[in-house]
XYZ file of C-alpha atoms in Angstrom:
505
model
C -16.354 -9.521 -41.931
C -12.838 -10.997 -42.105
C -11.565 -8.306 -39.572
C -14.398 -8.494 -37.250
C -13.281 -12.062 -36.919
C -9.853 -11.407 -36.780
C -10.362 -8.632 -34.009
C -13.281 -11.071 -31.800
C -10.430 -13.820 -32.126
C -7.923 -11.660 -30.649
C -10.443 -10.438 -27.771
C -10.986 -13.588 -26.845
C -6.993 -14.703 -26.887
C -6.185 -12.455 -24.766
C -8.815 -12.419 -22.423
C -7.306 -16.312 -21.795
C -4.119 -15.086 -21.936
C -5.427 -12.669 -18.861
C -6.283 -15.800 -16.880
C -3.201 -18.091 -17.696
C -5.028 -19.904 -19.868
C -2.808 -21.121 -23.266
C -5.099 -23.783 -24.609
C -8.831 -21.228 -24.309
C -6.164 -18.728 -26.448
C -4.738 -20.682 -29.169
C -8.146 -22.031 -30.226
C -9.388 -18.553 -31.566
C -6.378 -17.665 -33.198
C -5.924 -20.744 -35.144
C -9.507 -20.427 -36.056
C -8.628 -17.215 -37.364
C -5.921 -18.278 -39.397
C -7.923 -20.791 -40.820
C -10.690 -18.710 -41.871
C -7.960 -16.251 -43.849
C -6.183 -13.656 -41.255
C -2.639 -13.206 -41.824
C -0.428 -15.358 -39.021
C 1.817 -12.004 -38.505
C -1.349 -10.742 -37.065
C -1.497 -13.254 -34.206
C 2.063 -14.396 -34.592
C 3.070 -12.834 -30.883
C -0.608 -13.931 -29.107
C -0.085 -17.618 -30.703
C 3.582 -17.623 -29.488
C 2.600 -16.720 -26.148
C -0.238 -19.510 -25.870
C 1.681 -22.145 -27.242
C 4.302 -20.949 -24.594
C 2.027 -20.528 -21.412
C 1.357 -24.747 -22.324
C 5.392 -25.199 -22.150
C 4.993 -26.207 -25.991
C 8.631 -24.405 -26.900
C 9.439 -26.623 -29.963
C 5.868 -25.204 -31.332
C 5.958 -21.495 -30.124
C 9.966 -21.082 -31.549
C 8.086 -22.217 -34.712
C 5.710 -19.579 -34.641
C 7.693 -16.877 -32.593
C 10.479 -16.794 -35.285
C 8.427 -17.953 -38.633
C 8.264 -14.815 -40.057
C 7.320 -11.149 -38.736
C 5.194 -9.217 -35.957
C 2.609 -6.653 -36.687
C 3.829 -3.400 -36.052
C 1.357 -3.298 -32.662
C 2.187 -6.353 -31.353
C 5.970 -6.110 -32.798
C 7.287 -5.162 -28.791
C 5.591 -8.013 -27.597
C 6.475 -10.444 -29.884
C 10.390 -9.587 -29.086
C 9.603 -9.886 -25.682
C 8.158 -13.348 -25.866
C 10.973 -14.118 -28.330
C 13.315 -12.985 -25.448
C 11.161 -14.623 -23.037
C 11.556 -17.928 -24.800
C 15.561 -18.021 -25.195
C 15.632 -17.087 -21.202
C 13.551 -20.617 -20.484
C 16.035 -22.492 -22.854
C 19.289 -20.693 -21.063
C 20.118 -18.914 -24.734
C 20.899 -15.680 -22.377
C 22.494 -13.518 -24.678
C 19.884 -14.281 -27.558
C 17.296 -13.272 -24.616
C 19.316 -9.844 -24.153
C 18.945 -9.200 -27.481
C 15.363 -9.856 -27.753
C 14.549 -7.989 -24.694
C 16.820 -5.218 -26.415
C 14.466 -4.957 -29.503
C 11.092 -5.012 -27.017
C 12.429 -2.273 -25.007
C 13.456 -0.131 -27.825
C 9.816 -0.177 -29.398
C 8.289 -0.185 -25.902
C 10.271 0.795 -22.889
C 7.544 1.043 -20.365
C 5.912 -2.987 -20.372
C 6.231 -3.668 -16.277
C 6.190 -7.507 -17.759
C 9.226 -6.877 -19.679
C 11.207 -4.971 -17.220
C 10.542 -8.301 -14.839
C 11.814 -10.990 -17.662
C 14.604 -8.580 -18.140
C 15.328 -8.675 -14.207
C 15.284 -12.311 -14.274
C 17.638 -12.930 -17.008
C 20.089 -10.376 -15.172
C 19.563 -12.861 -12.162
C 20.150 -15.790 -14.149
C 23.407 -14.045 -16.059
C 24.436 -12.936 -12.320
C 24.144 -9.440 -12.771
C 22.223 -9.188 -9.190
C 22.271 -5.689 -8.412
C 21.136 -4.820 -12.061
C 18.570 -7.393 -11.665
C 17.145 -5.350 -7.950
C 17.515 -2.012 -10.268
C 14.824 -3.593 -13.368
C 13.003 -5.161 -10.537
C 12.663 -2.146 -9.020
C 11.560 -0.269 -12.346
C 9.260 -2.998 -12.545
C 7.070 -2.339 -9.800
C 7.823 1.448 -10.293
C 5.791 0.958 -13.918
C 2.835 -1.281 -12.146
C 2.834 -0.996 -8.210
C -0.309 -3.286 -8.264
C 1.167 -6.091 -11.396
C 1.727 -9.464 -8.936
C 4.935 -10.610 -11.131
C 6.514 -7.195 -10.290
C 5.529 -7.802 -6.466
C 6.577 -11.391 -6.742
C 10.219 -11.131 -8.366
C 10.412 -7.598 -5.776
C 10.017 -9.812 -3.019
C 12.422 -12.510 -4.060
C 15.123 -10.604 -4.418
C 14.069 -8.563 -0.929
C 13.930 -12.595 0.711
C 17.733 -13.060 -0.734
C 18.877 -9.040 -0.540
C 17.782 -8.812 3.319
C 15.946 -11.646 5.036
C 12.486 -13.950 5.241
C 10.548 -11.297 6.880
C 11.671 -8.272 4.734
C 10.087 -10.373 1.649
C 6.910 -11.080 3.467
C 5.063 -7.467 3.036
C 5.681 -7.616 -0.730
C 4.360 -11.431 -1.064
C 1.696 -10.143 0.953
C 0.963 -7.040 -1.179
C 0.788 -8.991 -4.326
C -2.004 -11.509 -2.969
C -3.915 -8.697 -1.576
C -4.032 -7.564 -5.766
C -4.454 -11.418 -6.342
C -5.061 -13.577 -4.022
C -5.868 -16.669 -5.885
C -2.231 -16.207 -7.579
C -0.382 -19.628 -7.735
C 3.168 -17.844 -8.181
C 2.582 -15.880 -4.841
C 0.858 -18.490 -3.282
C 4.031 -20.205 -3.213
C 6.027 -17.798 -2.325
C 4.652 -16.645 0.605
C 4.066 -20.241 2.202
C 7.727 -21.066 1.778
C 8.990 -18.100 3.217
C 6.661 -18.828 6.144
C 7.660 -22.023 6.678
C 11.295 -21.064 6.730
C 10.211 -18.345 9.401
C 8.624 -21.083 11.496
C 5.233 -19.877 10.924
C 3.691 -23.239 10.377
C 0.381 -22.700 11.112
C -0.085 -19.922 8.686
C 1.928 -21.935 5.980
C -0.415 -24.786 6.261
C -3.281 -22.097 5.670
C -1.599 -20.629 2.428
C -1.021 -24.088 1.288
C -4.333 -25.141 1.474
C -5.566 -21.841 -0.286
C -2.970 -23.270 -3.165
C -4.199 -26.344 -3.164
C -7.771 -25.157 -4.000
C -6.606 -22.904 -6.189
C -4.579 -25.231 -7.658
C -5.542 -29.036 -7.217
C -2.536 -31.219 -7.113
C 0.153 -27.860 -6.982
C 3.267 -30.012 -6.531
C 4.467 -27.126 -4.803
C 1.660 -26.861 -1.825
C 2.233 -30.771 -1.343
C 6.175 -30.341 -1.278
C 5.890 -27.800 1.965
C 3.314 -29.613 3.291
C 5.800 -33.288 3.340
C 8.173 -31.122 4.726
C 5.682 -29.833 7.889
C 4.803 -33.087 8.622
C 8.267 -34.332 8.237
C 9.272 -31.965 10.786
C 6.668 -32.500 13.128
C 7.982 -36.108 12.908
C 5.053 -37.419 11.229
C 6.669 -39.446 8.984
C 4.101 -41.975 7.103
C 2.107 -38.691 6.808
C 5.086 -36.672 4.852
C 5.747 -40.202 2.949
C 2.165 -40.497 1.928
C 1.808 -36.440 0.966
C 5.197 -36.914 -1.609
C 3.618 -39.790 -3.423
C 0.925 -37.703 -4.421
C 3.160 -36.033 -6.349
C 4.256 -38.670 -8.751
C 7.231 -37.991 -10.436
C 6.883 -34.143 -10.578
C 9.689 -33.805 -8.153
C 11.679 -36.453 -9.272
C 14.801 -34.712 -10.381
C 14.464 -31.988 -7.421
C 17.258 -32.197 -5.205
C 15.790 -30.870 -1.982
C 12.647 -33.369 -2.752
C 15.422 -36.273 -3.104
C 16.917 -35.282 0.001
C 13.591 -35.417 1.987
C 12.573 -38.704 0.138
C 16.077 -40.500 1.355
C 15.333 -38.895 4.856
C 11.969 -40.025 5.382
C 12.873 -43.733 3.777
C 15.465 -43.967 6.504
C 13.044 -43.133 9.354
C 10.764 -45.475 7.829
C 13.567 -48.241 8.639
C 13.903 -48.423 4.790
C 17.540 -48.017 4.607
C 18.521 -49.737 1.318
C 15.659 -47.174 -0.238
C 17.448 -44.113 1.624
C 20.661 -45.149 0.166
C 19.448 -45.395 -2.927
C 17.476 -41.716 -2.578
C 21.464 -40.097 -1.168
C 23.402 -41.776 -3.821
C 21.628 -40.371 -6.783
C 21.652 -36.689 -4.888
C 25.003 -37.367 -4.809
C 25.606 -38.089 -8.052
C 23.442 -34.777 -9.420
C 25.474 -32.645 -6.387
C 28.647 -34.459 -5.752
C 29.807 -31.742 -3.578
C 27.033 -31.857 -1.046
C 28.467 -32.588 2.175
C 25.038 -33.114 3.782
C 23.985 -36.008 1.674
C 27.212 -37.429 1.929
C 27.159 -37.820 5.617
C 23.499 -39.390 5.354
C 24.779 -41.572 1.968
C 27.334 -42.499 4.845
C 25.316 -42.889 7.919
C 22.750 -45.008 6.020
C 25.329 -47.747 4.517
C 27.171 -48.008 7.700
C 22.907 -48.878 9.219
C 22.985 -51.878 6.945
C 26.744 -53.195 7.885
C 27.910 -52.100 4.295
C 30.946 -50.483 6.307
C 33.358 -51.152 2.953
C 31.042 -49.067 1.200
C 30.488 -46.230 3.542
C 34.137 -45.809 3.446
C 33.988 -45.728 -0.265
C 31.503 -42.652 -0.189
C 33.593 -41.149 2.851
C 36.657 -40.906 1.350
C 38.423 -38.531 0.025
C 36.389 -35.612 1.459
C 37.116 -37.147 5.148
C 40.959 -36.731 4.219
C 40.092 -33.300 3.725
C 41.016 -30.707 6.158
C 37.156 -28.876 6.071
C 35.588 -32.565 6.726
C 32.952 -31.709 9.360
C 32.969 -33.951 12.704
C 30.162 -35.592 12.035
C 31.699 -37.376 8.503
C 34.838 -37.966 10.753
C 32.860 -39.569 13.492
C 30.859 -41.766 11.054
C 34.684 -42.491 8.996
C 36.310 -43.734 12.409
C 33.644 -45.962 13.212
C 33.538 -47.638 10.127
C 36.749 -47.991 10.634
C 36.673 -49.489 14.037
C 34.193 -51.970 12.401
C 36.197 -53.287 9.775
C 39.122 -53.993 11.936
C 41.640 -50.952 10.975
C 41.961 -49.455 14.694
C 44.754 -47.605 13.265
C 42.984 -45.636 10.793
C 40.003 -45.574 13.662
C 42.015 -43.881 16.151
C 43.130 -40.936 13.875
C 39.655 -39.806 12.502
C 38.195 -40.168 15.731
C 40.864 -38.111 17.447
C 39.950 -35.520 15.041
C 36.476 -35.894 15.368
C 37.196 -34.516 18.829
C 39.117 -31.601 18.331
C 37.083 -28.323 19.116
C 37.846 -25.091 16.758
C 37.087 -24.349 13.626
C 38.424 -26.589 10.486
C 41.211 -24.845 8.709
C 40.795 -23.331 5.090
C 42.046 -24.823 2.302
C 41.946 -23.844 -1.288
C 40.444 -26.241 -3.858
C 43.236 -28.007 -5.675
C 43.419 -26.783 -9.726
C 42.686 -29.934 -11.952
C 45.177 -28.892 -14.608
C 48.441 -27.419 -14.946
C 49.106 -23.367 -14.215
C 49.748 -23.267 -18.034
C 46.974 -24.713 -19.736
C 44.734 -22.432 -16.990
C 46.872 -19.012 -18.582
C 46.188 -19.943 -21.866
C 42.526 -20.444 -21.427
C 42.155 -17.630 -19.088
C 44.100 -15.399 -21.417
C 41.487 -16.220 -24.038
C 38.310 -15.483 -22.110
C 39.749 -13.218 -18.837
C 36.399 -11.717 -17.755
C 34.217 -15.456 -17.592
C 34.359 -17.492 -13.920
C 34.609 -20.614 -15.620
C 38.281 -19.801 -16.943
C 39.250 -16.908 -14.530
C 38.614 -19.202 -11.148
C 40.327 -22.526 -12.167
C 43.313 -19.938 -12.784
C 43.292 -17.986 -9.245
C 42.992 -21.342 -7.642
C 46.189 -22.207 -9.548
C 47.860 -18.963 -8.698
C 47.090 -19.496 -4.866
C 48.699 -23.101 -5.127
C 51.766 -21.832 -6.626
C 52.019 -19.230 -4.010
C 51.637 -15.957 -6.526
C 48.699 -14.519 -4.266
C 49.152 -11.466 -5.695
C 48.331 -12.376 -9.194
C 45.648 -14.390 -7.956
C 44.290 -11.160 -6.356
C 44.653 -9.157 -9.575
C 42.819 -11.692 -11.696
C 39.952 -12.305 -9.155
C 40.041 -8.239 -9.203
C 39.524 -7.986 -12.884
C 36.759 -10.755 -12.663
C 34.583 -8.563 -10.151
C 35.385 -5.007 -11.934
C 33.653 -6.955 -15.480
C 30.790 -8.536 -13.262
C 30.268 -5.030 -10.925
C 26.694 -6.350 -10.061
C 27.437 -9.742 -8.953
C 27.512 -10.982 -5.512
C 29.744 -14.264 -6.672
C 32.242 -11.816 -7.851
C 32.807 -10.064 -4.859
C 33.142 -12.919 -3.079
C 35.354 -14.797 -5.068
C 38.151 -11.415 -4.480
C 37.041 -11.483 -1.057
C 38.391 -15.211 -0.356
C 41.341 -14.722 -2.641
C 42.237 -11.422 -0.176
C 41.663 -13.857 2.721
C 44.233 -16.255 1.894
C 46.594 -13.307 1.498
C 45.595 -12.683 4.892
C 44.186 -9.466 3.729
C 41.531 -9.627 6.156
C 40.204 -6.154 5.979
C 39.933 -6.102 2.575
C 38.168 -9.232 2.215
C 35.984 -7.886 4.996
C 35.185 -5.044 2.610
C 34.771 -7.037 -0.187
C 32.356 -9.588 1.550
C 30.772 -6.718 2.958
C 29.908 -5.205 -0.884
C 28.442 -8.886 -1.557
C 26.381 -8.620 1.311
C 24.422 -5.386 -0.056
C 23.548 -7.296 -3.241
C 22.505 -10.736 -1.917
C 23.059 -11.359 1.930
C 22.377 -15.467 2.230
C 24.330 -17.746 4.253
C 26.956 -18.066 2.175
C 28.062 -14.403 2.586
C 27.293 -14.814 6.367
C 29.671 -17.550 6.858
C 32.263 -15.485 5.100
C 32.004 -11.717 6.956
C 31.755 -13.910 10.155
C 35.140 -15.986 9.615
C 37.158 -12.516 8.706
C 35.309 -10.518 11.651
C 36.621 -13.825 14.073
C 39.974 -14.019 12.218
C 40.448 -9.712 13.117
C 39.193 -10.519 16.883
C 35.940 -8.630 16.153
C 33.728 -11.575 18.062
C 31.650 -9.183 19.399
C 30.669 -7.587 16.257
C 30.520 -10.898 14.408
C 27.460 -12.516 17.189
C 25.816 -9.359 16.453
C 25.719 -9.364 13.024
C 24.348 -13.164 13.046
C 22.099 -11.811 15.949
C 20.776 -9.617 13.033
C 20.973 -12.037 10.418
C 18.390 -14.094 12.708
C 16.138 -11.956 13.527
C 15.446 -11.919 9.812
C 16.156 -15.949 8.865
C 15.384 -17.135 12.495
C 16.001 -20.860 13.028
C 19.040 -21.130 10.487
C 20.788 -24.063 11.662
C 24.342 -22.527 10.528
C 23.606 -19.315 12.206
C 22.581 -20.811 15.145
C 25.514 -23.338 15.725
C 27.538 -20.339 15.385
C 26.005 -17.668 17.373
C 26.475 -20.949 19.894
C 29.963 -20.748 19.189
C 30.451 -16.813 19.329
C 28.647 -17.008 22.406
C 30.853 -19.393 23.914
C 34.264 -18.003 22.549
C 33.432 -15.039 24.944
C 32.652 -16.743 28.287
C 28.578 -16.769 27.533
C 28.310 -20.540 28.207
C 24.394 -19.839 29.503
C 23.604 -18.084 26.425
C 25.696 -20.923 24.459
C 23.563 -23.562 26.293
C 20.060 -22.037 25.349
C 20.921 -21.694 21.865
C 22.469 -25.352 21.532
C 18.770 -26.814 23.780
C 17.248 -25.232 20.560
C 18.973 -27.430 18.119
C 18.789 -30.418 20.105
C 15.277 -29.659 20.164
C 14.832 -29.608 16.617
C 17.316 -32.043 15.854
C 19.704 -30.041 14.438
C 22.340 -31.708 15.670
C 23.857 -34.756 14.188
C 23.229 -37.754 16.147
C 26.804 -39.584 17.370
């Protein structure tokens, strides 16, 4: 009778399990312990409920409290794997996921956790390769389909990712995860209307999806219906709090609203989570000079306006605070070079600590970013490019599958003025993960060789896939202008007036 019980309790588990459901599942299984069933017997099934409720403190408890039974043993590693990739343990996940796939080598579930935490680790191109294995093992499983099309939307474009989004919800189409994903990628393709639709479908789904109301605050907000988009974020309390693309619409919104001490207050705690974000300095900026707090806005200005990268618009906004506090002097210069037209030059960032403290640490841990980049940036500022080359070298030959690596030797090779092999190098990157990031790079080396032609077709390309990028589109402006198109140049820059792309002087 014992085992019947056992064996109904575990039905029933993982029947909830099926439907996402952590709390229907637990209830069973402690039942079953209760009533005499050893916990090794359920030890995997409880971990996984208490984890589908996001209780970690209670499913480490059970995951590691003692042992698996040998059928659910590959499962239990999994989840024990699956756990330690939540909390950012990522080599304890490896070695978890190690164990599972030794005992079971074909779970489709576990080939997807173990494409994530190659993602997280930045092993990208391994990551496509288990992702790919994934859906290989389960063409029809929606978390294969999911994490394929992710990595399609950051490999090759919005609308490459859309078929497999699409593919999964025709499998399930009441699947939150998916759900998501497809109406953000719409919405970055401009396909509002159809966005809207899929949000809706998530919202019934899934009443209150912070999610569904996020996209839909950001539709209204840039349809210009702003009470609308301020009234759709407060539904979702304090959910987003701590997002920074959720602060960065809040401050935005507050300072259409006319609430401009609210806005600053929104930009100055992005900026204190991102304190490299450019964008939310300018609008930090823009807002404090609104209320006449010109002292201040120079305070948040400075030092990136002294830099030689500072975009126009911060040099614009810097001048005039200027002007307003009396220092024409100062005024005059950042104004001037507010003005000039060209691209800003490059300029390595500045190493924090001496080039012999950076050796020492690099020496101790050569193949990790965190000690190998403060070094090359140390190298480049004491003029030894070529060491700075070799380092960033052995960096991306001990990280093969990662984008960030390839990059990295690509910009070292560009301040060498090795352009063509940065070019190359940018070029590898681009095969693994081709965002903006590596756009902005292959198109500043093809400019820099006098390939223009070759650089507004490859953003050309790179639009037809992410159309409306406001950085590809100010510089296919550019491109198009650098060779005599100024009709094409106009068209392009009526579409980011349009959409108010461009900053307001």
């Amino acid at each position: 009778m014992r085992a019947q019980v056992y064996a109904d309790a575990l039905v029933k588990a993982r029947s909830a399990l099926a439907k996402g459901d952590g709390i229907a599942a637990e209830a069973p299984l402690r039942a079953a312990v209760r009533g005499g069933a050893k916990i090794d017997l359920v030890r995997a099934e409880l971990g996984e409920a208490l984890l589908m409720q996001g209780d970690r403190r209670q499913a480490r408890e059970v995951l590691y409290g003692g042992n698996f039974a040998p059928a659910s043993a590959a499962h239990g590693w999994h989840l024990r794997g699956r756990l330690e990739l939540v909390e950012g343990h990522l080599p304890d996940a490896g070695q978890a996921f190690d164990r599972a796939l030794r005992l079971n080598g074909n779970d489709p579930a576990l080939w997807v956790d173990i494409a994530r935490l190659r993602y997280t680790g930045g092993e990208q191109a391994q990551a496509i390769e288990a992702a790919d294995h994934a859906v290989k093992l389960a063409p029809r499983d929606p978390r294969a389909l999911e994490l394929r099309g992710l990595m399609i939307r950051e490999q090759y474009g919005l609308f490459a990712a859309l078929p497999w989004f699409e593919a999964g919800l025709r499998v399930a189409p009441d699947d939150v995860g998916l759900l998501g994903e497809y109406a953000a990628t719409l919405g970055d393709i401009g396909q509002y209307k159809a966005m809207l639709v899929v949000c809706r479908k998530l919202a019934t789904v899934d009443p209150g999806n912070v999610r569904a109301l996020y996209l839909q605050a950001v539709l209204a907000a840039r349809a210009g219906q702003t009470t609308l988009a301020r009234q759709i974020l407060l539904k979702t309390g304090t959910k987003l709090r701590d997002l920074p693309a959720a602060i960065l619409l809040n401050g935005i919104l507050e300072y259409r609203a006319g609430n401009t001490n609210l806005a600053v207050g929104h930009f100055d705690r992005l900026l204190r989570l991102q304190p490299d974000n450019l964008q939310a300095r300018m609008l930090l900026v823009r807002a404090l000079r609104r209320q006449g707090l010109d002292v201040e806005a120079l305070a948040a200005a400075d030092p990136w306006a002294q830099q030689d990268f500072a975009p126009p618009y911060l040099l614009q906004l810097t001048g005039e605070a200027y002007v307003s506090t009396g220092r024409k002097r100062e005024a005059a210069s950042f104004l001037s070079r507010a003005q000039e037209v060209g691209e800003s030059a490059v300029a390595p960032i500045q190493p924090g600590q001496p080039l012999g403290t950076l050796a020492l640490a690099y020496g101790d841990a050569p193949n990790l970013a965190a000690t190998a980049v403060p070094y090359i940036r140390a190298l480049i500022a004491a003029g030894d490019d070529a060491q700075a080359i070799a380092v960033a070298d052995r960096l991306q030959r001990a990280n093969p599958g990662a984008a960030d690596a390839w990059l990295l030797l690509g910009d070292t090779r560009l301040w060498a003025d090795d352009k063509l092999g940065a070019l190359d190098n940018y070029g590898r990157a681009a095969s693994i993960r081709f965002n903006l990031a590596t756009l902005l790079r292959i198109d500043d080396a093809m400019r820099s060789l006098g390939r223009t032609a070759e650089a507004n077709a490859m953003l050309a390309r790179y639009l037809r896939q992410n159309p409306g990028n406001p950085q590809a589109l100010k510089l296919l402006a550019f491109g198009r202008r650098s060779l005599g198109d100024n009709d094409g140049a106009a068209r392009i820059e009526a579409i980011l007036q349009s959409r108010g792309l461009r900053n307001p002087l």
